[in-house]
């Protein structure tokens, strides 16, 4: 017998392994999500705890933008617990659980990550939606079981949350970490930003950026409707992030070049009227084996003019490597699958890292505040 | 304005871009899939053109193995055409189109690849299932449009095909390439081999191996039922591949160590009784942050005994890098998403390459035989 690789090491069982099990009849203490802090939100005055734009925006933005803001893409419940089992009950706003090219786990599921000893976030397990209302449990098996651990629960990408409860066994500690003092990244985009077509919410590239840079991220991806509109630009300017990212070209492929240029100019002005220095990163259209619609060039022309007019700190990232060059990064020629999401993150993370002031030091779970 | 990357190149539009369009009322010439050669089959005497085991196996193997053999995982229709539009009509054996963690495009969809000028296979577009019977069309936009091109159409991973037709516009050429004279790879495994949970059939790691090595591959992944059974071992021995790959440990996690060892021993004997030299590659259990069930060690012990008994050309590939170490390679902790499928292929392709005699030279579409 020959060994193809001699590096086979018999590892210790140190895994955090989540296994979906039938929920126990009792003995769980439930917390309502609406009473917990939800990260990834730009505004607190939203119509529901699980939506993304302030109530007053309903009158301002087009209805399709508003409708998409009610999907919970990018929202994250962040908690610490020593529980050896974590349970979920959630009711969605729509019983339409999946899309043809995106599974129910991505459209409507919950996705749990844990921080390991090195401060890295690792996937634990997801909870599968089985109907408009679902329940799920995750057993935490770990060498350090019984220790306080820090968790993030990513909410559905293409559905809304009507109600959500998180349960841990009686006697288990459950705490909310301090609010991060790092200013967020604001990422404005299309369906691709919203998370189509990740297999689960933690695989959206925006979630990867947030986890890997350790900086809060506000996902303002609006499927089919990320169009650099003045009304949205005004809302963006209300926020105070470390970086704005504007990644809208796929939703402007039918727009005139002049429209794109006018909207980019307006967006830069709106932001600069409130934030003289904040970096603004425009992203070129992702593409697939050389397809170009010319919209990236139209945008680029406008950004060059901004430079000529001494508008500082406006940046451009080409989109051509976002999907790779083999076509395997998409599920349908446009929307990334999980491989394409990873490729997006690999291009975007270093680009954004150059523009953020400082990555925060990882905090110990021990520093967390009790809820 | 600053450029984060100066390497932005305005590429030529040389893409093969498929766009799903409404099917034209007429003017298409349809070919029935049952009259075309279907690659990736180990036997021709199957109960339907779109299934994977010979009819006589129904009496031999357990019913769950048989049932899964009726799913079209790994089957590929290979054709050349100069058509600028390619259409599909297909009826599935089950109206259950998707799984919670695997989209309909992967479970029940069709997936089209084209060979580019360098001999590489690139994704064109997939056809989405919308019901038990579906139709779909792909427009071929290409700098070389109107030229003969070589295509592969991957069939559904977790559904069966009742009937399938491929249509091209009247007047377009449609040919079948010569049968490859390369002996195949036979890959025996579990749901992961069958293709769970790829977003589309071409993203199953077995399909990537076949495309990237340019060697036909017979996918004998049987979801939940790849258990190194004697009945299947006997069927495997009937074939005459370049390499056997046996990747069954996830479906043996509840088996006794002795059972695993006995089955591995029997499988090696069965194959060796017919094929004195053919390499047999056993794959260790893929794992996720160090999880080990001990089954890999049980298998390894048996393979070492085979070595002591001078059974030559039996190899072992550790499974620990198949999914990566961040947990992001799975959709549910076990089954690869498209990122995990790519990681599988990155580990498996070089390992299998070492064992195959020779990768065939890419053929020109011009050498193809008319049907």
XYZ file of C-alpha atoms in Angstrom:
742
model
C 0.000 0.000 0.000
C 1.300 3.438 -0.884
C 0.296 6.686 0.816
C -0.469 9.499 -1.537
C 0.161 11.904 1.261
C 2.137 11.170 4.364
C 0.921 14.215 6.230
C -2.127 12.478 7.621
C -2.374 13.481 11.275
C -4.712 11.902 13.749
C -6.309 15.046 15.135
C -7.911 15.486 18.504
C -11.635 15.932 18.651
C -11.695 19.651 19.290
C -14.534 20.405 16.937
C -17.504 22.542 17.661
C -20.054 20.275 16.087
C -23.641 21.274 15.783
C -26.197 18.563 15.287
C -29.835 19.290 14.697
C -31.866 17.336 17.205
C -35.484 17.153 18.194
C -36.301 19.927 20.581
C -36.711 18.953 24.233
C -40.164 19.311 25.694
C -39.157 21.779 28.366
C -36.353 23.178 30.430
C -35.452 25.877 27.902
C -35.366 29.575 28.651
C -36.480 31.619 25.653
C -35.491 35.172 24.749
C -37.386 37.168 22.209
C -35.203 38.504 19.437
C -36.951 41.862 19.609
C -35.501 42.336 23.094
C -31.973 41.563 21.940
C -29.619 43.901 20.162
C -29.528 43.229 16.434
C -26.258 44.154 14.727
C -25.890 45.219 11.119
C -28.621 47.872 11.314
C -28.042 51.430 10.154
C -31.098 52.805 11.948
C -32.959 51.908 15.124
C -36.283 53.507 14.080
C -37.199 50.677 11.708
C -40.804 49.476 11.360
C -39.883 46.062 12.748
C -36.767 44.980 14.656
C -35.785 42.848 11.671
C -35.860 45.373 8.853
C -33.215 47.628 7.412
C -34.485 51.136 6.638
C -36.046 53.732 8.981
C -39.834 54.035 8.988
C -39.750 57.474 7.399
C -37.969 56.011 4.350
C -41.184 54.311 3.261
C -42.454 57.639 1.874
C -39.159 58.412 0.173
C -37.859 55.359 -1.635
C -39.516 53.394 -4.417
C -41.764 50.590 -3.197
C -39.443 47.793 -4.440
C -36.574 49.263 -2.415
C -38.802 49.501 0.647
C -40.091 45.943 0.200
C -36.566 44.587 0.031
C -35.551 46.563 3.107
C -37.998 44.370 5.038
C -35.846 41.291 4.306
C -33.379 40.633 7.094
C -30.199 40.372 4.943
C -27.094 41.218 6.953
C -28.844 41.370 10.332
C -27.042 39.449 13.053
C -27.921 38.590 16.632
C -24.748 38.521 18.654
C -24.678 36.735 22.011
C -22.487 34.870 24.484
C -23.554 31.681 26.172
C -22.157 28.629 27.886
C -25.162 26.591 26.732
C -24.552 23.134 25.347
C -27.689 23.408 23.272
C -29.098 26.444 21.490
C -32.614 26.393 20.089
C -34.528 28.604 17.691
C -38.155 29.285 16.875
C -38.810 31.634 13.994
C -41.712 32.787 11.894
C -41.071 34.261 8.479
C -42.994 37.041 6.760
C -43.391 34.890 3.631
C -44.125 31.190 3.236
C -42.174 31.225 -0.027
C -39.069 29.571 1.402
C -36.703 29.119 -1.535
C -35.910 30.219 -5.081
C -35.212 27.894 -8.000
C -31.509 28.690 -7.777
C -31.170 29.413 -4.035
C -32.026 26.884 -1.336
C -34.401 27.495 1.565
C -31.452 27.535 3.973
C -30.139 30.693 2.245
C -33.444 32.418 1.519
C -35.145 31.737 4.860
C -32.736 29.981 7.233
C -30.751 30.919 10.321
C -26.998 30.439 10.426
C -24.882 30.134 13.596
C -21.175 30.985 13.899
C -18.903 30.795 16.973
C -15.678 32.622 17.779
C -12.826 30.172 18.343
C -9.850 30.557 20.668
C -7.871 32.461 17.974
C -10.625 35.033 17.583
C -11.781 33.594 14.240
C -15.435 33.078 13.460
C -16.313 29.517 12.483
C -19.535 28.069 11.149
C -21.369 25.916 13.706
C -24.616 24.914 12.018
C -27.661 26.324 10.317
C -31.321 25.900 11.145
C -33.462 24.761 8.219
C -36.791 26.377 7.529
C -39.534 23.826 7.053
C -42.496 26.193 6.741
C -43.545 29.742 7.557
C -42.828 28.837 11.205
C -39.922 26.558 12.039
C -37.980 25.298 15.012
C -34.428 24.062 15.196
C -31.789 23.141 17.743
C -28.041 22.925 17.661
C -26.038 20.833 20.121
C -22.689 22.357 20.973
C -20.026 19.676 21.261
C -16.730 21.171 22.111
C -13.520 20.500 23.962
C -14.362 23.638 25.917
C -18.014 22.857 26.407
C -19.527 24.695 29.315
C -17.240 27.707 28.693
C -18.684 31.036 27.655
C -18.448 31.342 23.875
C -19.326 34.190 21.560
C -21.916 33.490 18.824
C -23.402 35.245 15.828
C -26.732 34.245 14.379
C -27.214 35.436 10.795
C -30.815 36.062 9.752
C -32.485 35.120 6.415
C -31.239 36.779 3.224
C -34.389 36.820 1.120
C -37.221 36.525 3.606
C -38.309 38.665 6.557
C -38.573 37.719 10.218
C -41.954 38.154 11.859
C -40.775 36.754 15.194
C -37.738 34.941 16.516
C -36.842 33.336 19.812
C -33.545 31.947 21.007
C -33.587 29.313 23.738
C -30.893 27.904 26.008
C -31.296 25.296 28.754
C -32.331 26.532 32.193
C -29.272 27.523 34.179
C -27.157 28.363 31.127
C -25.729 31.868 30.973
C -26.859 34.114 28.135
C -25.308 37.554 27.657
C -25.099 40.225 25.025
C -21.632 41.493 24.127
C -20.883 45.214 24.359
C -21.777 47.232 21.322
C -18.714 47.397 19.082
C -17.196 50.873 19.105
C -15.852 50.391 15.587
C -17.672 52.482 13.007
C -19.347 50.243 10.424
C -18.850 49.604 6.746
C -21.921 50.608 4.730
C -22.307 48.389 1.658
C -24.898 49.550 -0.901
C -25.676 47.141 -3.704
C -27.899 44.744 -5.600
C -29.186 41.190 -5.150
C -25.566 40.043 -5.082
C -24.947 42.179 -1.989
C -28.269 41.120 -0.469
C -26.937 37.572 -0.684
C -28.212 35.860 -3.830
C -27.464 32.987 -4.139
C -25.615 31.926 -0.975
C -26.532 28.511 0.411
C -26.905 30.019 3.912
C -26.821 33.577 5.324
C -23.260 33.394 6.653
C -21.995 32.681 3.121
C -23.112 36.042 1.696
C -19.901 37.888 0.831
C -20.977 40.846 2.979
C -21.140 38.507 5.997
C -17.650 37.222 5.199
C -16.302 40.800 5.083
C -17.889 41.566 8.452
C -16.530 38.388 10.054
C -13.055 38.532 8.590
C -12.400 42.250 9.087
C -14.130 42.192 12.478
C -15.966 45.404 11.568
C -19.761 45.797 11.699
C -21.296 45.912 8.229
C -24.620 47.392 7.213
C -25.949 45.417 4.248
C -27.970 47.713 2.006
C -28.318 45.279 -0.878
C -31.727 45.642 -2.541
C -32.400 42.872 -5.040
C -32.943 44.330 -8.533
C -33.090 47.798 -7.032
C -29.614 48.928 -6.044
C -29.641 51.836 -8.494
C -27.626 54.652 -6.850
C -30.852 56.619 -6.445
C -30.845 60.103 -4.844
C -33.343 59.028 -2.158
C -31.080 56.196 -1.060
C -28.001 58.433 -1.337
C -29.629 60.771 1.169
C -30.223 57.900 3.570
C -26.636 56.705 3.148
C -25.363 60.178 4.044
C -27.234 60.000 7.381
C -24.926 57.188 8.504
C -21.382 57.655 9.757
C -19.338 54.682 8.570
C -15.624 54.083 8.145
C -16.162 53.324 4.458
C -18.987 53.482 1.976
C -19.008 50.787 -0.685
C -21.226 51.339 -3.733
C -21.674 48.225 -5.878
C -24.727 48.914 -8.025
C -23.817 48.409 -11.674
C -25.710 45.149 -12.218
C -28.943 47.040 -11.493
C -28.027 49.820 -13.930
C -27.325 47.778 -17.045
C -30.360 49.275 -18.768
C -29.646 52.837 -17.585
C -28.182 55.498 -19.890
C -24.527 56.277 -19.242
C -25.558 59.841 -18.329
C -27.962 58.552 -15.693
C -25.250 56.473 -14.097
C -22.881 59.425 -14.124
C -25.449 61.813 -12.686
C -26.338 59.375 -9.928
C -22.730 58.714 -9.019
C -22.033 62.466 -8.915
C -25.086 63.095 -6.766
C -24.211 60.229 -4.440
C -20.689 61.530 -3.926
C -21.992 65.062 -3.269
C -24.663 63.874 -0.843
C -22.098 61.930 1.146
C -19.466 64.697 0.985
C -21.987 67.258 2.236
C -22.032 65.353 5.526
C -18.712 63.512 5.540
C -15.759 65.402 4.131
C -13.272 62.567 4.367
C -15.008 59.195 4.528
C -13.674 56.883 1.814
C -16.162 55.934 -0.889
C -15.326 52.785 -2.807
C -17.140 52.181 -6.079
C -17.068 48.625 -7.391
C -17.018 47.821 -11.115
C -19.440 45.308 -12.578
C -18.531 41.749 -11.770
C -18.219 39.733 -14.892
C -17.973 36.345 -16.247
C -15.520 35.454 -18.991
C -15.056 38.976 -20.236
C -18.669 40.119 -20.528
C -18.755 43.902 -20.354
C -21.796 46.107 -20.598
C -19.780 49.321 -20.751
C -21.439 50.581 -17.582
C -18.218 50.265 -15.610
C -16.541 52.581 -18.124
C -19.364 55.111 -17.817
C -18.975 55.128 -14.043
C -15.228 55.345 -14.261
C -15.435 58.415 -16.489
C -17.493 60.182 -13.820
C -15.121 59.137 -11.034
C -12.238 60.590 -13.011
C -14.097 63.888 -13.254
C -14.579 63.825 -9.492
C -10.816 63.408 -9.191
C -10.227 66.339 -11.546
C -12.515 68.381 -9.293
C -10.379 67.453 -6.313
C -12.990 65.309 -4.628
C -10.698 63.250 -2.442
C -10.949 59.727 -1.160
C -13.151 58.313 -3.899
C -11.880 54.917 -4.969
C -12.580 52.341 -7.615
C -12.249 48.572 -7.517
C -12.491 46.689 -10.839
C -15.086 43.947 -10.775
C -13.496 41.496 -13.124
C -11.970 39.146 -10.549
C -15.020 39.009 -8.295
C -16.345 35.829 -9.913
C -13.141 34.196 -11.199
C -12.652 33.328 -14.840
C -14.092 29.811 -15.146
C -17.791 30.552 -14.810
C -17.997 28.169 -11.875
C -18.482 31.074 -9.454
C -22.097 31.658 -10.405
C -25.302 29.714 -10.136
C -26.892 31.326 -13.204
C -24.256 33.402 -14.969
C -24.772 36.415 -12.716
C -25.424 35.558 -9.070
C -22.559 34.035 -7.088
C -22.846 30.586 -5.619
C -20.814 29.938 -2.453
C -17.624 29.624 -4.504
C -18.325 32.994 -6.145
C -19.119 34.502 -2.732
C -15.713 33.364 -1.460
C -14.082 34.866 -4.559
C -15.938 38.151 -3.989
C -14.688 38.232 -0.402
C -11.113 37.464 -1.495
C -11.116 40.541 -3.751
C -13.158 42.878 -1.569
C -11.580 42.248 1.841
C -8.065 43.483 0.986
C -9.520 46.455 -0.924
C -11.700 47.512 2.008
C -8.933 46.785 4.515
C -6.813 49.457 2.818
C -9.534 51.999 3.457
C -10.553 51.304 7.043
C -8.812 53.136 9.832
C -8.082 50.175 12.031
C -9.374 46.674 12.583
C -10.585 46.340 16.161
C -8.779 43.947 18.480
C -10.801 40.808 19.108
C -12.523 40.958 22.472
C -12.701 38.084 24.945
C -16.136 36.729 25.639
C -15.271 37.497 29.284
C -15.477 41.236 28.595
C -19.082 40.892 27.603
C -21.894 42.609 29.401
C -24.751 40.639 30.923
C -28.159 41.326 29.385
C -9.575 59.739 -7.352
C -7.245 56.904 -6.540
C -7.282 53.492 -8.184
C -7.067 50.580 -5.792
C -5.835 48.483 -8.635
C -4.281 49.785 -11.783
C -4.537 46.492 -13.604
C -8.037 47.143 -14.876
C -8.122 46.058 -18.486
C -10.927 46.795 -20.875
C -11.509 43.298 -22.188
C -12.989 42.317 -25.484
C -16.405 40.803 -25.529
C -15.374 37.226 -26.157
C -17.795 35.675 -23.758
C -20.006 32.747 -24.341
C -23.065 34.120 -22.668
C -26.186 32.082 -22.268
C -29.419 33.901 -21.609
C -32.639 32.092 -20.895
C -35.275 33.287 -23.307
C -38.809 32.351 -24.109
C -38.851 29.448 -26.469
C -39.676 30.210 -30.082
C -42.907 28.821 -31.397
C -41.276 26.743 -34.123
C -38.275 26.276 -36.299
C -36.469 24.038 -33.811
C -35.295 20.539 -34.587
C -35.596 18.279 -31.577
C -33.528 15.210 -30.741
C -34.605 12.741 -28.128
C -31.991 12.172 -25.448
C -32.648 8.426 -25.566
C -31.264 8.407 -29.131
C -28.102 10.228 -28.115
C -25.072 8.725 -26.453
C -25.045 9.424 -22.740
C -21.581 9.561 -21.182
C -20.744 8.697 -17.588
C -22.538 5.333 -17.690
C -20.847 2.145 -16.567
C -23.415 -0.128 -18.251
C -25.566 0.124 -21.334
C -28.183 -2.405 -20.159
C -29.832 0.026 -17.740
C -33.612 0.055 -17.227
C -33.851 3.581 -18.635
C -31.302 5.553 -20.660
C -30.905 7.899 -17.712
C -30.077 5.504 -14.903
C -26.810 4.165 -13.596
C -26.912 0.442 -12.804
C -27.705 -2.510 -15.086
C -31.191 -3.970 -14.927
C -29.996 -7.219 -13.378
C -28.616 -5.248 -10.383
C -32.157 -4.605 -9.150
C -32.274 -8.136 -7.744
C -28.835 -7.868 -6.180
C -28.458 -4.543 -4.426
C -30.523 -3.170 -1.554
C -33.577 -1.193 -2.664
C -32.190 2.186 -1.497
C -29.087 1.654 -3.665
C -31.264 0.721 -6.621
C -33.564 3.714 -6.099
C -30.621 6.088 -6.068
C -29.178 4.491 -9.189
C -32.270 5.824 -10.998
C -31.134 9.423 -10.339
C -29.097 10.791 -13.236
C -26.068 12.026 -11.223
C -22.947 12.153 -13.354
C -24.693 11.464 -16.657
C -23.682 13.822 -19.443
C -24.931 14.337 -22.978
C -22.007 15.358 -25.121
C -22.641 17.078 -28.467
C -21.249 19.510 -30.996
C -23.313 22.202 -32.621
C -22.992 25.532 -34.367
C -26.427 26.556 -33.072
C -26.840 30.035 -31.681
C -29.659 28.813 -29.500
C -29.988 25.506 -27.692
C -33.297 24.465 -26.141
C -34.329 21.785 -23.690
C -37.536 20.028 -22.719
C -37.300 17.611 -19.841
C -39.629 15.634 -17.626
C -38.429 14.445 -14.245
C -39.324 11.231 -12.466
C -40.240 13.169 -9.307
C -42.047 16.457 -8.851
C -40.064 17.070 -5.683
C -37.674 19.588 -7.239
C -35.448 20.761 -4.397
C -34.206 19.987 -0.895
C -34.125 22.450 2.004
C -30.369 22.824 1.624
C -29.992 22.207 -2.135
C -31.688 24.333 -4.786
C -33.884 22.996 -7.589
C -31.157 23.860 -10.114
C -28.885 21.272 -8.456
C -31.460 18.616 -7.615
C -33.432 18.717 -10.875
C -31.777 21.129 -13.326
C -29.721 20.816 -16.500
C -26.301 22.434 -16.758
C -24.531 23.345 -20.015
C -20.750 23.666 -20.473
C -18.773 24.532 -23.628
C -15.185 23.794 -24.581
C -13.256 26.993 -25.246
C -10.410 27.538 -27.692
C -7.831 26.351 -25.104
C -9.653 23.059 -24.621
C -11.044 24.089 -21.217
C -14.641 23.445 -20.286
C -16.525 26.571 -19.232
C -19.976 26.983 -17.764
C -22.492 28.443 -20.222
C -25.814 28.409 -18.420
C -28.209 26.136 -16.587
C -31.850 25.411 -17.271
C -34.108 25.842 -14.247
C -36.732 23.267 -13.429
C -40.110 24.842 -12.811
C -42.196 21.701 -12.399
C -42.132 17.995 -13.196
C -41.863 19.049 -16.858
C -39.851 22.113 -17.800
C -38.523 23.885 -20.849
C -35.532 26.166 -21.168
C -33.407 27.840 -23.795
C -29.914 29.201 -23.874
C -28.762 31.797 -26.410
C -25.136 31.374 -27.382
C -23.447 34.734 -27.752
C -19.897 34.341 -28.722
C -17.134 35.981 -30.683
C -17.042 32.708 -32.614
C -20.771 32.307 -32.960
C -21.759 30.112 -35.837
C -18.654 27.946 -35.348
C -18.941 24.338 -34.290
C -18.470 24.118 -30.538
C -18.329 21.150 -28.218
C -20.903 21.053 -25.380
C -21.635 18.925 -22.344
C -25.052 18.858 -20.746
C -24.992 17.588 -17.156
C -28.179 15.895 -15.964
C -29.915 16.306 -12.563
C -28.083 15.132 -9.431
C -31.000 14.130 -7.196
C -33.868 13.525 -9.565
C -34.361 11.147 -12.469
C -35.070 11.922 -16.113
C -38.211 10.463 -17.611
C -37.656 12.134 -20.964
C -35.382 14.779 -22.405
C -35.155 16.564 -25.731
C -32.507 18.894 -27.061
C -33.464 21.373 -29.769
C -31.435 23.535 -32.139
C -32.733 25.873 -34.840
C -33.478 24.347 -38.238
C -30.345 24.332 -40.348
C -27.960 24.215 -37.403
C -25.518 21.332 -37.309
C -25.791 18.860 -34.457
C -23.230 16.067 -34.065
C -22.098 13.611 -31.476
C -18.367 13.489 -30.716
C -16.533 10.202 -30.981
C -16.638 7.991 -27.925
C -13.585 8.787 -25.839
C -11.075 5.951 -25.964
C -9.807 6.859 -22.497
C -10.775 4.312 -19.863
C -12.956 5.948 -17.212
C -12.516 6.733 -13.554
C -15.051 4.851 -11.424
C -15.966 6.853 -8.319
C -17.966 4.968 -5.682
C -19.328 7.032 -2.805
C -22.096 8.642 -0.809
C -24.430 11.631 -1.177
C -21.340 13.835 -1.392
C -20.236 11.968 -4.523
C -23.780 11.940 -5.899
C -23.587 15.725 -5.707
C -25.191 17.002 -2.503
C -25.351 19.938 -2.216
C -24.054 21.510 -5.446
C -26.034 24.476 -6.770
C -26.076 22.898 -10.246
C -24.970 19.535 -11.690
C -21.690 20.789 -13.166
C -20.558 21.875 -9.692
C -20.525 18.352 -8.236
C -16.863 17.590 -7.531
C -17.074 14.437 -9.653
C -18.070 16.589 -12.640
C -15.117 18.895 -11.974
C -12.734 15.909 -11.950
C -14.147 14.665 -15.253
C -13.895 18.107 -16.882
C -10.494 19.038 -15.568
C -8.756 15.711 -16.111
C -10.559 15.194 -19.419
C -11.271 11.581 -18.472
C -14.769 10.039 -18.443
C -16.037 9.478 -14.915
C -18.706 7.056 -13.772
C -20.438 8.543 -10.743
C -21.570 5.757 -8.423
C -22.530 7.972 -5.508
C -25.599 6.591 -3.710
C -26.974 9.039 -1.164
C -26.899 7.512 2.341
C -26.044 4.162 0.811
C -22.436 4.136 -0.334
C -21.445 1.407 2.080
C -18.747 -0.677 0.347
C -21.217 -3.544 0.056
C -20.200 -6.868 -1.552
C -23.034 -6.632 -4.111
C -21.794 -3.261 -5.294
C -18.168 -4.417 -5.162
C -19.097 -7.167 -7.615
C -20.638 -4.636 -9.975
C -17.587 -2.396 -9.690
C -15.341 -5.303 -10.666
C -17.316 -5.735 -13.909
C -16.044 -2.364 -15.117
C -12.593 -1.713 -16.517
C -11.505 1.742 -15.391
C -8.134 3.470 -15.130
C -8.724 4.030 -11.422
C -11.251 3.026 -8.821
C -11.989 5.619 -6.143
C -13.806 4.421 -3.015
C -15.104 7.246 -0.817
C -17.711 5.669 1.443
C -16.842 6.441 5.051
C -19.631 8.963 5.705
C -22.140 6.170 5.108
C -20.310 3.824 7.468
C -20.149 6.000 10.583
C -22.506 3.638 12.391
C -20.788 0.466 11.179
C -18.472 -1.585 13.385
C -14.781 -1.216 12.595
C -14.702 -4.913 11.693
C -17.495 -4.450 9.159
C -15.618 -1.633 7.469
C -12.461 -3.729 7.376
C -14.224 -6.790 6.039
C -15.949 -4.770 3.332
C -12.745 -3.016 2.280
C -10.949 -6.372 2.119
C -13.748 -7.928 0.093
C -13.885 -4.954 -2.244
C -10.155 -5.107 -2.911
C -10.359 -8.879 -3.530
C -13.347 -8.562 -5.841
C -11.586 -5.941 -7.923
C -8.247 -7.778 -7.894
C -9.888 -11.003 -9.053
C -10.659 -9.193 -12.328
C -8.063 -6.442 -12.464
C -4.620 -7.332 -11.190
C -3.140 -3.856 -11.515
C -5.837 -1.175 -11.584
C -5.146 1.430 -8.909
C -7.710 1.581 -6.095
C -7.788 4.852 -4.185
C -9.567 4.881 -0.832
C -10.533 8.307 0.496
C -10.578 9.107 4.223
C -13.597 10.749 5.811
C -13.871 14.425 4.998
C -14.031 16.457 8.134
C -14.766 19.769 9.490
C -12.608 21.389 12.153
C -11.047 18.175 13.388
C -14.113 15.988 13.768
C -13.073 12.353 13.576
C -15.279 9.337 13.902
C -12.362 6.879 13.959
C -13.680 5.162 10.846
C -10.790 6.439 8.747
C -8.378 4.778 11.172
C -10.282 1.489 10.961
C -10.079 1.584 7.173
C -6.423 2.517 7.232
C -5.586 -0.445 9.437
C -7.129 -2.758 6.839
C -5.310 -1.068 3.982
C -2.033 -1.553 5.822
C -2.798 -5.263 6.109
C -3.428 -5.372 2.374
C 0.005 -3.815 1.933
C 1.575 -6.415 4.228
C -0.071 -9.076 2.071
C 1.546 -7.545 -0.997
C -1.653 -6.326 -2.569
C -0.188 -3.680 -4.835
C -1.560 -0.403 -6.078
C -3.980 0.280 -3.229
C -3.758 3.909 -2.187
C -5.104 6.150 0.504
C -5.947 9.843 0.436
C -6.630 11.570 3.774
C -9.945 13.384 3.837
C -9.079 16.207 6.156
C -8.479 18.908 3.531
C -11.502 18.090 1.404
C -13.673 20.716 3.091
C -11.099 23.260 4.259
C -10.750 24.282 7.887
C -13.185 27.169 8.267
C -16.485 25.330 8.091
C -17.538 27.502 5.174
C -17.196 24.581 2.749
C -20.416 22.906 3.850
C -24.067 23.768 3.722
C -24.961 21.782 6.846
C -21.742 20.614 8.494
C -21.404 17.575 6.232
C -22.432 18.175 2.622
C -20.254 20.485 0.527
C -21.641 23.677 -0.904
C -20.049 24.893 -4.149
C -17.030 26.199 -2.230
C -16.589 22.786 -0.587
C -17.030 21.078 -3.972
C -14.179 23.194 -5.379
C -12.044 22.298 -2.350
C -12.826 18.606 -2.870
C -11.757 18.884 -6.508
C -8.555 20.729 -5.552
C -7.515 17.813 -3.329
C -8.836 14.950 -5.449
C -7.670 16.021 -8.911
C -3.918 15.936 -8.200
C -4.302 12.670 -6.265
C -6.176 10.967 -9.109
C -3.863 12.504 -11.711
C -0.968 10.622 -10.124
C -2.794 7.352 -10.676
C -4.107 7.678 -14.215
C -2.011 6.461 -17.082
C -2.334 9.473 -19.295
C -4.652 12.399 -19.773
C -6.039 12.303 -23.302
C -5.155 15.106 -25.686
C -8.075 17.459 -26.194
C -9.804 16.759 -29.510
C -10.963 19.409 -31.943
C -14.664 19.643 -32.475
C -13.761 19.153 -36.155
C -12.765 15.558 -35.484
C -16.229 14.752 -34.304
C -18.488 12.231 -35.961
C -21.887 13.191 -37.329
C -24.842 11.474 -35.668
